[in-house]
Structure formats: C-alpha cells, structure tokens
XYZ file of N, CA and C in Angstrom:
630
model
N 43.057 18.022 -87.267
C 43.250 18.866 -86.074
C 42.680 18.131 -84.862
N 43.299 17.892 -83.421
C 42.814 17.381 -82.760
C 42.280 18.395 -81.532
N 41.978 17.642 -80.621
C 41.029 18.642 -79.524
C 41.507 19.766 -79.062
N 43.040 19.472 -78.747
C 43.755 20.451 -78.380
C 44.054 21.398 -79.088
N 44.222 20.878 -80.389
C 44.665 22.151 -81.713
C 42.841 23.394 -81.275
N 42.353 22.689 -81.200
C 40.668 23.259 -81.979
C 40.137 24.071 -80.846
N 40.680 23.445 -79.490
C 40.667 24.240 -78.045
C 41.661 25.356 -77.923
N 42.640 25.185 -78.211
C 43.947 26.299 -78.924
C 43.326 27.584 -79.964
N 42.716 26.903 -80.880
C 41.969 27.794 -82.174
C 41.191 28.817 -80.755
N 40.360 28.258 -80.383
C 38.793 29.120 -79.123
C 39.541 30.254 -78.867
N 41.279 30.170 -78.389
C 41.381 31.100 -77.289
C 42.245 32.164 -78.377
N 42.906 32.066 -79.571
C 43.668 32.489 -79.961
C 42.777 34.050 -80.633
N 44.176 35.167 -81.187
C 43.149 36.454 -81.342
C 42.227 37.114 -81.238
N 41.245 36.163 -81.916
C 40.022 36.853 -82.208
C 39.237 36.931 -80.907
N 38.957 35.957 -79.616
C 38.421 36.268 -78.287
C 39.376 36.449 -77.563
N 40.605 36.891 -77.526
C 40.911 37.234 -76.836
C 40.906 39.007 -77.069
N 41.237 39.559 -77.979
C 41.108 40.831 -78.906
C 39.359 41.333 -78.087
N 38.625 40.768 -78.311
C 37.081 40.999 -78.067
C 36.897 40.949 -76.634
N 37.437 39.867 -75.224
C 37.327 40.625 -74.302
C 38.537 42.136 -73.897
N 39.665 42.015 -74.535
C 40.521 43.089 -74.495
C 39.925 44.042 -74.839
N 39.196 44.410 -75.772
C 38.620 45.434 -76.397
C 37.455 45.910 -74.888
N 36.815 45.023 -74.366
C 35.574 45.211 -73.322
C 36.066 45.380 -72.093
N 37.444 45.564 -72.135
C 38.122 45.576 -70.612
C 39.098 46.411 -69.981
N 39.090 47.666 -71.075
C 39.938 48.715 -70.982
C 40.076 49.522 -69.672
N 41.463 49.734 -69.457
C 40.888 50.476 -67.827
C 40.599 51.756 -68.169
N 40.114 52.108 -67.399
C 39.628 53.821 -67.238
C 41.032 54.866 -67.608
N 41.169 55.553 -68.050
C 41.901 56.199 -68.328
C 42.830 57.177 -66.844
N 43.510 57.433 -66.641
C 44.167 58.165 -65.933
C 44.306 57.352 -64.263
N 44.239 56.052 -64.418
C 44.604 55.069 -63.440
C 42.979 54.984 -61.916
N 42.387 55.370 -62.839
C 40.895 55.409 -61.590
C 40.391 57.008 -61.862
N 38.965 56.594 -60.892
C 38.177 57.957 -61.388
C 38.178 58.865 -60.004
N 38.898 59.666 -60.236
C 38.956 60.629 -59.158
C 37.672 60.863 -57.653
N 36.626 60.608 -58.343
C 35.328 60.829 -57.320
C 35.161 59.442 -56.428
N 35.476 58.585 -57.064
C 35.638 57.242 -56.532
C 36.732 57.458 -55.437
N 37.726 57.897 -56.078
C 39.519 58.274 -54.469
C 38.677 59.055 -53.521
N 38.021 60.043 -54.038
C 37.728 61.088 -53.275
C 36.364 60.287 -51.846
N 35.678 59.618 -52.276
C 34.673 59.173 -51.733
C 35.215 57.569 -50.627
N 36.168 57.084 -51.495
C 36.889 56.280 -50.646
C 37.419 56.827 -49.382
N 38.230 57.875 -49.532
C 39.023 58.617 -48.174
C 37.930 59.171 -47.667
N 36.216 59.420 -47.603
C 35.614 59.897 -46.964
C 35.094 58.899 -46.594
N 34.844 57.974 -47.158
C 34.253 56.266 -45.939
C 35.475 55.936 -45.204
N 36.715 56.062 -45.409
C 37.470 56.108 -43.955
C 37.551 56.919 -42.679
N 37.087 57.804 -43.355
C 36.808 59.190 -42.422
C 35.472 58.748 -41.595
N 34.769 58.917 -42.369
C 33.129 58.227 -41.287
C 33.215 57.038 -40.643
N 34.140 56.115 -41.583
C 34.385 54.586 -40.477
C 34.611 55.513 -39.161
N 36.106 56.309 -38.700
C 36.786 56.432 -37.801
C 35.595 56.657 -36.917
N 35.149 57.912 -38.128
C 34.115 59.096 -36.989
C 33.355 58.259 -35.816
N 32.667 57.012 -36.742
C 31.935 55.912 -36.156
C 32.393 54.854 -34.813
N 33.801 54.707 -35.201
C 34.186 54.163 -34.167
C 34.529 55.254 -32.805
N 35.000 56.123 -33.121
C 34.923 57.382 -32.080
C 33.776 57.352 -31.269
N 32.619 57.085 -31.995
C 31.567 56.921 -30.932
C 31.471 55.812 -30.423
N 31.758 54.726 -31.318
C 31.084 53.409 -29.865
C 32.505 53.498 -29.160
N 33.672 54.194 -29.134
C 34.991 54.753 -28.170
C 33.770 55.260 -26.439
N 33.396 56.317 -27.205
C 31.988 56.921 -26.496
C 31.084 56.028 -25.796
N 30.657 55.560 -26.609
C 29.715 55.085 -25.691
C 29.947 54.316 -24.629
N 31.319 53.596 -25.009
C 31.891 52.826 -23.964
C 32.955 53.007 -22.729
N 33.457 54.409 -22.738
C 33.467 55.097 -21.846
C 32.347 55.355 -21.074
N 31.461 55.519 -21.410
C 30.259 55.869 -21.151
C 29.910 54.898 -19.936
N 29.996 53.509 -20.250
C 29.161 52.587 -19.586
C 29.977 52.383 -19.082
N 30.906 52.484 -19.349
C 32.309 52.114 -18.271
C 32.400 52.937 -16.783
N 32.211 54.159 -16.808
C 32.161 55.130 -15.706
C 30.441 55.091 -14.971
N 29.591 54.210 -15.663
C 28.460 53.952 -14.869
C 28.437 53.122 -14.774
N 29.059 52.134 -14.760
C 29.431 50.455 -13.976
C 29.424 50.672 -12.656
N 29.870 51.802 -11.955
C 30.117 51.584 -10.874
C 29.220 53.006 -9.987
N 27.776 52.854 -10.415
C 26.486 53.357 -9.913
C 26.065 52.750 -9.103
N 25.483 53.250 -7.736
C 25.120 52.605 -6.435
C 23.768 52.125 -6.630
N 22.802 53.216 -7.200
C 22.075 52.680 -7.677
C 21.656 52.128 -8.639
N 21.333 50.817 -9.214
C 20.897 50.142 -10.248
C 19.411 49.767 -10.357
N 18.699 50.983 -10.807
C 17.443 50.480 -10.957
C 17.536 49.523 -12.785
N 15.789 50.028 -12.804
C 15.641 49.853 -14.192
C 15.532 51.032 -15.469
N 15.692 52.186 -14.977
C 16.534 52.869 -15.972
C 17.606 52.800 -16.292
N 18.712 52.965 -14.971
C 19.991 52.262 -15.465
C 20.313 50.807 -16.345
N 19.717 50.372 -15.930
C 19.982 49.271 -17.537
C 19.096 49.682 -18.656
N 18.156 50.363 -18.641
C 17.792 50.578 -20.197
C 18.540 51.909 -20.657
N 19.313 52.309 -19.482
C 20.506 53.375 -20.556
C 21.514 52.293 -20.763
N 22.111 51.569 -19.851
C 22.952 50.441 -20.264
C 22.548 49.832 -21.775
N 21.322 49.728 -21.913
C 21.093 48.673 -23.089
C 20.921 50.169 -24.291
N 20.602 50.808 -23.945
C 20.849 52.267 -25.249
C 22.227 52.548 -25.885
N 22.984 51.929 -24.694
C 24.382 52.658 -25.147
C 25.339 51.587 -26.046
N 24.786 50.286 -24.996
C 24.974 49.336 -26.456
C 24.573 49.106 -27.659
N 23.740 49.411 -27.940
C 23.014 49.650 -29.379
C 23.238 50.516 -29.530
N 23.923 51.607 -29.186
C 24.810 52.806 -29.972
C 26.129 51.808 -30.861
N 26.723 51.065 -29.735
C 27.856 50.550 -30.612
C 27.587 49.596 -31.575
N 26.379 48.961 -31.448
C 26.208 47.936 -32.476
C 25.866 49.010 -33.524
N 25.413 50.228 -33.607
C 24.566 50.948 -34.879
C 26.212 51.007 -35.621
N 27.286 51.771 -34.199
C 28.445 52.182 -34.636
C 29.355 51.235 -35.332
N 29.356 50.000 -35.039
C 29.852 49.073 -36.347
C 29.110 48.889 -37.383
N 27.613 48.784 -37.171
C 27.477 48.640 -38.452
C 27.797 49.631 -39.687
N 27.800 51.467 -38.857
C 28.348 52.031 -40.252
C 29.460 51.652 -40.402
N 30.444 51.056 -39.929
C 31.648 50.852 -40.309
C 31.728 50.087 -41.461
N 30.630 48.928 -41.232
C 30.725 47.923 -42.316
C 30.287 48.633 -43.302
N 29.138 49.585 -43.017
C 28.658 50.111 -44.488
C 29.774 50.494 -44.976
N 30.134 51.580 -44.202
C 31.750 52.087 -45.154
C 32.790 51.501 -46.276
N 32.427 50.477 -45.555
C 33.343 49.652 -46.579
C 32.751 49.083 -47.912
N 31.200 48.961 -47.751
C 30.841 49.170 -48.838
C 30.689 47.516 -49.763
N 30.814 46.614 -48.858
C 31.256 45.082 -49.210
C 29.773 44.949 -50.352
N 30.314 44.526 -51.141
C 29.146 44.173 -52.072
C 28.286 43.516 -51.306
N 28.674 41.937 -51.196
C 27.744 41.432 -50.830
C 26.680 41.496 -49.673
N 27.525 42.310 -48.674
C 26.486 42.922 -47.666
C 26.008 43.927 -47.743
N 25.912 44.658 -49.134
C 24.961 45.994 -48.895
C 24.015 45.426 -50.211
N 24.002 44.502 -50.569
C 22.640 44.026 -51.181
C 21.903 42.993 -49.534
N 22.354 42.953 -48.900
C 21.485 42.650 -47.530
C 20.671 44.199 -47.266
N 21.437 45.128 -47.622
C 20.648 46.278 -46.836
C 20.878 47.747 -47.603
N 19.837 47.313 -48.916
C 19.583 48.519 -50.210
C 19.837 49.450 -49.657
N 18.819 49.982 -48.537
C 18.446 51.030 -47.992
C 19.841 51.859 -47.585
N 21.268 51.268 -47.458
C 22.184 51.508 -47.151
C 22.777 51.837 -47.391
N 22.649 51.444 -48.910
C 23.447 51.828 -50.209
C 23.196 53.185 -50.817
N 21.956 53.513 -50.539
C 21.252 54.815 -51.034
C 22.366 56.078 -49.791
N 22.721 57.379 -50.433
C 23.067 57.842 -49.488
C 21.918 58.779 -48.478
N 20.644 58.896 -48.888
C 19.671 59.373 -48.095
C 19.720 58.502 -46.848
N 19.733 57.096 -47.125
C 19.345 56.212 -45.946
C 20.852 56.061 -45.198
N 22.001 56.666 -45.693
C 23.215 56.457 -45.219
C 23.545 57.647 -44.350
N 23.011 58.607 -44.766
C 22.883 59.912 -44.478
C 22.193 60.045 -42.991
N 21.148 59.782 -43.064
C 20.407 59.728 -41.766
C 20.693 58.439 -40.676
N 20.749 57.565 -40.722
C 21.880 56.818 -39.822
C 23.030 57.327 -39.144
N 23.279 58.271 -40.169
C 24.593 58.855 -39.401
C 24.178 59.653 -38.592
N 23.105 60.594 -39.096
C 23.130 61.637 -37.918
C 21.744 61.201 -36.902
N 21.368 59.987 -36.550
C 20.777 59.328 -35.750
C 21.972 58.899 -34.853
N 22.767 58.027 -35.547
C 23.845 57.957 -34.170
C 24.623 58.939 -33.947
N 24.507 60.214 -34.507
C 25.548 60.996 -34.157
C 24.276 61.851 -32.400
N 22.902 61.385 -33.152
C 22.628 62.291 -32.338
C 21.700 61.626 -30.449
N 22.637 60.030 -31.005
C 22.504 59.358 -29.875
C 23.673 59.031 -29.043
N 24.492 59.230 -29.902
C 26.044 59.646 -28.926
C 26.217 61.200 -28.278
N 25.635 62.366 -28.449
C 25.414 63.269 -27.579
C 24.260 63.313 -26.818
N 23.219 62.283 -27.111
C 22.470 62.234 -25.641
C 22.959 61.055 -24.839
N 23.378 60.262 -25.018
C 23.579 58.769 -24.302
C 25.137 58.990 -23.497
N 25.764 59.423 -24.264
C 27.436 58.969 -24.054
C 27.848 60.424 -23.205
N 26.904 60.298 -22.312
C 27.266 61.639 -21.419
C 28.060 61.179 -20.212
N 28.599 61.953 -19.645
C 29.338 61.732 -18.230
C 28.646 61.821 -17.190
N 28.710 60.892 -16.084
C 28.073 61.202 -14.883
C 28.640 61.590 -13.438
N 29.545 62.253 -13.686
C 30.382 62.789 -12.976
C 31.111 64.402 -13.117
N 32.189 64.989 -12.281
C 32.448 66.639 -12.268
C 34.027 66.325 -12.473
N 34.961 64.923 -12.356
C 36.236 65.071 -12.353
C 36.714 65.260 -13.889
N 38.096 65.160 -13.957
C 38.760 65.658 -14.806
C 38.330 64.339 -16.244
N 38.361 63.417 -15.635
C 37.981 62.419 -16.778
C 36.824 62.563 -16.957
N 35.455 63.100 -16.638
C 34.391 62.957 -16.589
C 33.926 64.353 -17.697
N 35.200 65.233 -17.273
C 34.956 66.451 -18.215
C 35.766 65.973 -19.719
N 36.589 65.680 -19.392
C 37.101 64.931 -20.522
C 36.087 64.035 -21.686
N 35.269 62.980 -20.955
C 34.835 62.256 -21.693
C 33.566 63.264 -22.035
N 33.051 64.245 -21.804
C 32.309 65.126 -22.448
C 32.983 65.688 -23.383
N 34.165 66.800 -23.465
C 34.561 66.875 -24.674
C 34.054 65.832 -25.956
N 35.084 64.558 -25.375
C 35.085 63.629 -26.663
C 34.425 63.366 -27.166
N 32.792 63.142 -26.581
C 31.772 63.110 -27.257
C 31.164 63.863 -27.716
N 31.590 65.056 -27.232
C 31.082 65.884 -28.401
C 31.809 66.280 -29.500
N 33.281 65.803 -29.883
C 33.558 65.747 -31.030
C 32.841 64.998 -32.020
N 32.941 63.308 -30.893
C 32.778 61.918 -31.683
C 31.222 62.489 -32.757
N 30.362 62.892 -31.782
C 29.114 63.151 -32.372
C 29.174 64.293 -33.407
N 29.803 65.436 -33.382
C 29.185 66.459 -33.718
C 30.416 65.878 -35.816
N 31.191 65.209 -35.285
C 32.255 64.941 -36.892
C 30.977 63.839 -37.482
N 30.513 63.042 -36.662
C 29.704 62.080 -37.341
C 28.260 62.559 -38.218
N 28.070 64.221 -37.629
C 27.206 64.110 -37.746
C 27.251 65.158 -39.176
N 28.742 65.783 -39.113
C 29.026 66.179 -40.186
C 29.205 65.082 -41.624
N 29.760 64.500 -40.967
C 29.604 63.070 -42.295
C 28.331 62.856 -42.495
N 27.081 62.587 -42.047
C 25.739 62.128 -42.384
C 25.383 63.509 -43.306
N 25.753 64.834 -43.013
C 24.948 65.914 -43.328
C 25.643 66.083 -44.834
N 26.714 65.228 -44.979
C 27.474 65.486 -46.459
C 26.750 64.110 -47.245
N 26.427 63.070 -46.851
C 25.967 62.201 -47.499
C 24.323 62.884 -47.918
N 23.466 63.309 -47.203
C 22.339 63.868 -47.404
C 22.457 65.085 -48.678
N 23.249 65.753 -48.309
C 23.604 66.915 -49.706
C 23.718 66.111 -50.576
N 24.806 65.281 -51.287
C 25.147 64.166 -52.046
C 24.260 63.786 -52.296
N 23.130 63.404 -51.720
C 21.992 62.310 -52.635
C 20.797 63.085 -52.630
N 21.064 65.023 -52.280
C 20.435 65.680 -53.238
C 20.729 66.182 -54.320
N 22.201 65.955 -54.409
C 22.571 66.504 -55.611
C 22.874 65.717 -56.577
N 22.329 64.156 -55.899
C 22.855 62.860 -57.159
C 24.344 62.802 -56.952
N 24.793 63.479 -56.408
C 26.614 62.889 -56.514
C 26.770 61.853 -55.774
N 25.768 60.811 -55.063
C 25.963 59.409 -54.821
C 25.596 58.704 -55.968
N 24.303 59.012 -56.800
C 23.840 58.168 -57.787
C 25.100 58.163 -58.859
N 25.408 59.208 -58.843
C 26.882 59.014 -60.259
C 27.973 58.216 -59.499
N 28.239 58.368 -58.220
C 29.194 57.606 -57.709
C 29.189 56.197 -58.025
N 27.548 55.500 -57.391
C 27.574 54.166 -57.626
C 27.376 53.471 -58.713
N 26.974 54.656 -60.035
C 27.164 54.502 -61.831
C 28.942 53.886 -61.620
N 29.547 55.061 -61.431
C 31.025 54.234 -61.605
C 31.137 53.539 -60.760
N 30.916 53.252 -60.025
C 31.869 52.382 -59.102
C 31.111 50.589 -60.118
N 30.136 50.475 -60.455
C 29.682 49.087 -61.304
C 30.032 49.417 -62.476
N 30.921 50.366 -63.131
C 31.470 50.193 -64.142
C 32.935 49.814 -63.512
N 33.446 50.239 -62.843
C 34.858 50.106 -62.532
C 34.963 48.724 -61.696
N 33.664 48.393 -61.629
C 33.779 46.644 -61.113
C 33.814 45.413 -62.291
N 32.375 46.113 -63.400
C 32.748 45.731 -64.514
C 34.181 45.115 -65.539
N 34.966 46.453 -65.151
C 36.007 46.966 -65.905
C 37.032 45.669 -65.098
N 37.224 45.419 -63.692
C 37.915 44.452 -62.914
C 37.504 43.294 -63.403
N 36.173 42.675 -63.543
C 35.763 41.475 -63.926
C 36.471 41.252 -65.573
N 36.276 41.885 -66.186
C 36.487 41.816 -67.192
C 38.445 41.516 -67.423
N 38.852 42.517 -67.048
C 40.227 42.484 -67.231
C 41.059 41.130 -66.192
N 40.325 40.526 -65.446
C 40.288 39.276 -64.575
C 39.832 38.031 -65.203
N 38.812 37.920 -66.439
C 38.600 37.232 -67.340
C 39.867 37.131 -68.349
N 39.983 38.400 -68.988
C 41.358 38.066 -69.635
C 42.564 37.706 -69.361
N 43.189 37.723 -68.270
C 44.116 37.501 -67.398
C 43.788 35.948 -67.391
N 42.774 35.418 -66.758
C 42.488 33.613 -66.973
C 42.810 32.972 -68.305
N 42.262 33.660 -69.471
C 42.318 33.435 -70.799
C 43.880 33.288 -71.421
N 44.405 34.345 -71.051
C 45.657 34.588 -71.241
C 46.672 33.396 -70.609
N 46.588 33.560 -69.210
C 47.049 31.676 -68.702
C 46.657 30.446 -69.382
N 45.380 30.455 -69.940
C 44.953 29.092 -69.956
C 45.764 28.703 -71.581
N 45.631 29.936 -72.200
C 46.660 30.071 -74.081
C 47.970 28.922 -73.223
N 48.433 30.405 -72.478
C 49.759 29.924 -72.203
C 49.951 28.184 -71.666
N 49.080 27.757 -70.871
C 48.933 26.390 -70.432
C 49.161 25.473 -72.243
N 48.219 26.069 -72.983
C 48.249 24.848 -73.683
C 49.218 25.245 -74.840
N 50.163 26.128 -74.986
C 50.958 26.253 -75.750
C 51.997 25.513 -75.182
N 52.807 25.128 -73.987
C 53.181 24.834 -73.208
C 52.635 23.484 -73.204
N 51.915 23.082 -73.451
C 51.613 21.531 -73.445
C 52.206 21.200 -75.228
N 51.617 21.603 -75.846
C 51.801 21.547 -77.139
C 53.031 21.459 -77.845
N 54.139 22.011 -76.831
C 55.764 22.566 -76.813
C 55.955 23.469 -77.865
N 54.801 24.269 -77.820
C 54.928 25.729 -78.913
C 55.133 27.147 -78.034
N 56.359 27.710 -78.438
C 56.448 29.057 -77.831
C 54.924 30.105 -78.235
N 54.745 30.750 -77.674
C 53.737 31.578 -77.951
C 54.130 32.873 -78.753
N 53.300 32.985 -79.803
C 53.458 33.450 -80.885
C 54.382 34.930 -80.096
N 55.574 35.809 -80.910
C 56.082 37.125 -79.865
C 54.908 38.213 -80.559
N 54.430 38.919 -79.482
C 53.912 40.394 -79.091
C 52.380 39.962 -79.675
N 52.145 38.860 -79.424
C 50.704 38.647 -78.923
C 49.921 39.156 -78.206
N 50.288 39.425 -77.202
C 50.233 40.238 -76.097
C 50.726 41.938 -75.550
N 51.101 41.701 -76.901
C 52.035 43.314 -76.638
C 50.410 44.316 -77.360
C-alpha cells in the first residue's frame, strides 16, 4: 500500500462517520430563540442609529450659535460621544465574535442592558432642539422616539439577564457555532476523499455520502 492508498484509508468511513455523527444540525432548521433574538439586535441596531440620527441633528442646528463659549463645545463634544456610544451598540448587535471577547462586559446582557438605557437617556438630554420652528419641533419629537425605543430595548435586555434568557441564549448560540465548525470540518474532509479518489482514477464508492 502506498502513501496515498494509507492517506485514502485516514479519511474513508470510519472518521468521516465520527465527525458526521458530532455535527448534526439542530433539528427543525435553527433554534427559534436564537431567530427571535437576532430580529431584536436589528431592532436595537436601528433604535441606535436613530439616535446618533439625533444627535446629529442636534449639532447640526447648533452650528450656527452666535455664541460659542465653552459650554457650547462641551455640549458639542457630549453629543459626539453620544454617536460614538451609538455605533458602538451597533457593533455589539451584531455580536462579532471576535470583538465581543474585546468587551465581556458586553456580552453579558446586564452590561448590554444598561448601555442602552445610558444612551437612551443621553439622547433625551443632549439631542434637544434649540429653537421654536417647525424643524426644531420636529427634531424634538424624533428624539424622543429615538430615546424612549432605545430605551425600551435596554429595559428588555435587563429583564432577560434576570431571567437568564440571555445566559440560555449564549448556551446555544456556542453550540450552534460548534455545530457550524463541525459540519465545515466535514465538508473539507469530504473534498479532500474526493481530491484523492480523483487522483487515484477511482469513482467514489455510490451513497457514501448518502
């Protein structure tokens, strides 16, 4: 038997059967709390961007203040660090692996929870209007949507990680990453058979794979 036969032997049934067996998907095409929690980090992304929308209206209609002391720029510089807070939940939202092991605290929904309703509750003091016209009443409304939806999203993450329905969330969600790695391993395995059957000029055995 030569290298190739004996490298052929490694991949055939028996490991491939054994990661198949470890890589089953979840039954009923995904886990419902996972869909459900996905369409609510799109929801808080928006909510989030709604406010730095806010805040930047905001600074936009006090650009053109006669007077510029030094409060006016340290509300200037408040309202920007509204929008930097406001992307960063965005990014949380999304939930990127590798950047929410930059920031545990993020991952937890207590600490996700209160972020939110910190900027929710710095976009109804900051992102106010300084004016009586129609846009000025306007951009009051909006912020008090932008704030008061954001701040409903923080107040649902806080329930959630009293009731543990984040801790079970992020149980599945590292099994259902698991479950990807795994079935992404076999998928390689499965090519690499096929590579060397194909070198070998052997059809691959039928319903191997079935």
């Amino acid at each position: 038997m030569n290298a190739s036969d004996a490298e052929r032997q490694d991949l055939l049934p028996g490991s491939l059967s054994a990661a198949g067996g470890s890589s089953a998907p979840p039954p009923g095409g995904g886990d419902c709390l996972l869909h459900i929690c996905r369409v609510f980090n799109f929801l808080t992304s928006v909510c989030a961007l709604l406010c730095a929308l806010a805040f930047g209206m905001s600074m936009w209609v006090r650009g053109d203040a006669t007077v510029k002391d030094a409060y006016f720029y340290s509300g200037q510089a408040v309202r920007v660090f509204g929008i930097a807070i406001a992307l960063l939940i965005v990014l949380v939202e999304t939930e990127w692996h590798r950047f929410m092991h930059l920031v545990p605290l993020l991952d937890a929904w207590l600490g996700r929870g209160i972020l939110h309703i910190f900027e929710a509750t710095l976009t109804f003091r900051e992102a106010y209007p300084s004016g009586t016209t129609d846009f000025h009443k306007s951009l009051e409304l909006y912020r008090s949507a932008a704030s008061l939806s954001l701040l409903v999203c923080g107040s649902v993450y806080i329930l959630g990680a009293v009731t543990c329905i984040g801790v079970i969330k992020n149980a599945k969600q590292r099994q259902e990453q698991q479950v990807q790695r795994a079935e992404a391993e076999l998928e390689r395995m499965e090519r690499r058979k096929k590579e060397l059957e194909r070198q070998l000029g052997r059809p691959p055995p039928a319903g191997l794979f079935l």
